[in-house]
Amino acid sequence: MRKNSIKNTRISGEVQRTLSEIIRGGIKDPRISPMTTVLRVYVAPDLKTCKAWISVLGDEKAQQDTMEGLKSAAGYIRRQLAGELNLRNTPEITYILDQSIEYGVEMSRKIDEVMGEMPERGAEE
């Protein structure tokens, strides 16, 4: 994978910001969770495709419903992006469910659980 140019990095950041605003305030689909976050966006150098990593706080059903809602609103989101951003091509967005935050919370919980079971060092002496 080639290194992103400064222009491509700037475009990806702008698409992420705009996409986040559209998801938060522009879509009226009840399937989309209000706790949806756009974590990262990668726009291809030709500006025709885009990958957006989405995190949804909630259970498995809320995550799947949100992804279905985003896929069904793809045309609306792309049209809104075209209106907000002045790009040669408006990228076609592929949504990827990112569960890294959920994984991190689970690992933190397990570490706390193990640390709670361990005896204190000062108590042993």
Coordinates of C-alpha atoms in Angstrom, one line a residue:
M1 CA 0.0 0.0 0.0
R2 CA 1.4 3.3 -1.0
K3 CA 1.8 6.2 1.4
N4 CA -0.9 8.8 1.5
S5 CA -0.1 12.2 0.1
I6 CA -0.8 15.3 2.1
K7 CA -3.7 16.1 -0.3
N8 CA -5.2 12.7 0.1
T9 CA -4.9 12.8 3.9
R10 CA -6.6 16.2 3.9
I11 CA -9.4 15.0 1.7
S12 CA -9.9 11.9 3.9
G13 CA -10.2 14.1 7.0
E14 CA -12.7 16.4 5.4
V15 CA -14.8 13.5 4.2
Q16 CA -14.7 12.0 7.7
R17 CA -15.8 15.3 9.3
T18 CA -18.6 15.8 6.7
L19 CA -19.8 12.1 6.9
S20 CA -19.9 12.3 10.7
E21 CA -22.1 15.4 10.5
I22 CA -24.4 13.8 7.9
I23 CA -24.9 10.7 10.0
R24 CA -25.4 12.6 13.2
G25 CA -27.9 15.2 11.9
G26 CA -29.0 14.5 8.4
I27 CA -30.3 10.9 8.3
K28 CA -33.8 10.3 9.8
D29 CA -33.6 6.5 9.6
P30 CA -34.6 5.1 13.0
R31 CA -32.4 2.0 12.5
I32 CA -29.2 4.2 12.8
S33 CA -28.1 4.4 16.4
P34 CA -27.5 7.8 17.8
M35 CA -24.3 6.5 19.3
T36 CA -22.6 6.0 15.9
T37 CA -19.0 7.3 15.3
V38 CA -17.0 7.6 12.2
L39 CA -13.5 6.4 13.4
R40 CA -11.5 6.6 10.2
V41 CA -11.9 7.3 6.5
Y42 CA -9.6 6.3 3.7
V43 CA -10.3 7.9 0.3
A44 CA -8.6 6.2 -2.7
P45 CA -6.2 8.4 -4.7
D46 CA -8.5 8.5 -7.7
L47 CA -11.4 9.8 -5.4
K48 CA -13.8 7.2 -6.7
T49 CA -14.0 4.9 -3.7
C50 CA -13.8 5.4 0.1
K51 CA -13.7 3.1 3.1
A52 CA -15.3 4.4 6.3
W53 CA -14.8 2.5 9.6
I54 CA -17.9 2.9 11.7
S55 CA -18.2 2.2 15.5
V56 CA -21.6 1.7 17.1
L57 CA -22.1 1.7 20.8
G58 CA -24.7 -1.0 21.6
D59 CA -25.5 -4.6 21.2
E60 CA -25.1 -6.8 18.1
K61 CA -28.6 -6.0 16.8
A62 CA -28.0 -2.2 17.1
Q63 CA -24.8 -2.6 15.1
Q64 CA -26.4 -4.7 12.4
D65 CA -29.4 -2.3 12.1
T66 CA -27.1 0.7 11.9
M67 CA -25.0 -0.9 9.1
E68 CA -28.2 -1.8 7.2
G69 CA -29.5 1.8 7.6
L70 CA -26.3 3.3 6.4
K71 CA -26.2 1.0 3.3
S72 CA -29.8 1.9 2.5
A73 CA -29.0 5.6 2.8
A74 CA -25.9 5.4 0.6
G75 CA -27.3 7.5 -2.2
Y76 CA -28.6 10.2 0.1
I77 CA -25.2 10.3 1.9
R78 CA -23.3 10.5 -1.3
R79 CA -25.5 13.3 -2.6
Q80 CA -25.0 15.3 0.6
L81 CA -21.2 14.7 0.4
A82 CA -21.2 16.1 -3.2
G83 CA -23.1 19.2 -2.0
E84 CA -20.7 19.8 0.9
L85 CA -17.4 19.0 -0.7
N86 CA -16.1 20.4 -3.9
L87 CA -14.4 17.3 -5.3
R88 CA -13.9 16.2 -8.9
N89 CA -15.5 12.9 -8.0
T90 CA -17.7 12.0 -5.1
P91 CA -16.5 8.7 -3.7
E92 CA -18.6 5.7 -3.3
I93 CA -18.5 4.7 0.4
T94 CA -18.0 1.2 1.7
Y95 CA -18.9 0.9 5.4
I96 CA -16.8 -1.3 7.7
L97 CA -18.0 -2.1 11.2
D98 CA -15.1 -1.4 13.6
Q99 CA -15.3 -3.2 16.9
S100 CA -11.9 -2.1 18.3
I101 CA -13.4 0.1 21.0
E102 CA -15.6 -2.7 22.1
Y103 CA -12.6 -5.1 22.1
G104 CA -10.6 -2.6 24.2
V105 CA -13.3 -2.2 26.8
E106 CA -13.6 -6.0 27.0
M107 CA -9.8 -6.4 27.5
S108 CA -9.8 -3.7 30.1
R109 CA -12.6 -5.4 32.0
K110 CA -10.7 -8.7 31.9
I111 CA -7.5 -7.1 33.2
D112 CA -9.4 -5.4 36.0
E113 CA -11.0 -8.8 36.9
V114 CA -7.7 -10.5 37.0
M115 CA -6.1 -7.7 39.0
G116 CA -9.0 -7.9 41.5
E117 CA -8.3 -11.6 42.0
M118 CA -4.6 -11.1 42.7
P119 CA -3.5 -10.5 46.3
E120 CA -1.9 -7.2 47.2
R121 CA 1.9 -7.1 47.3
G122 CA 1.9 -5.3 50.7
A123 CA -0.4 -7.9 52.3
E124 CA 2.0 -10.7 51.5
E125 CA 4.8 -9.3 53.6

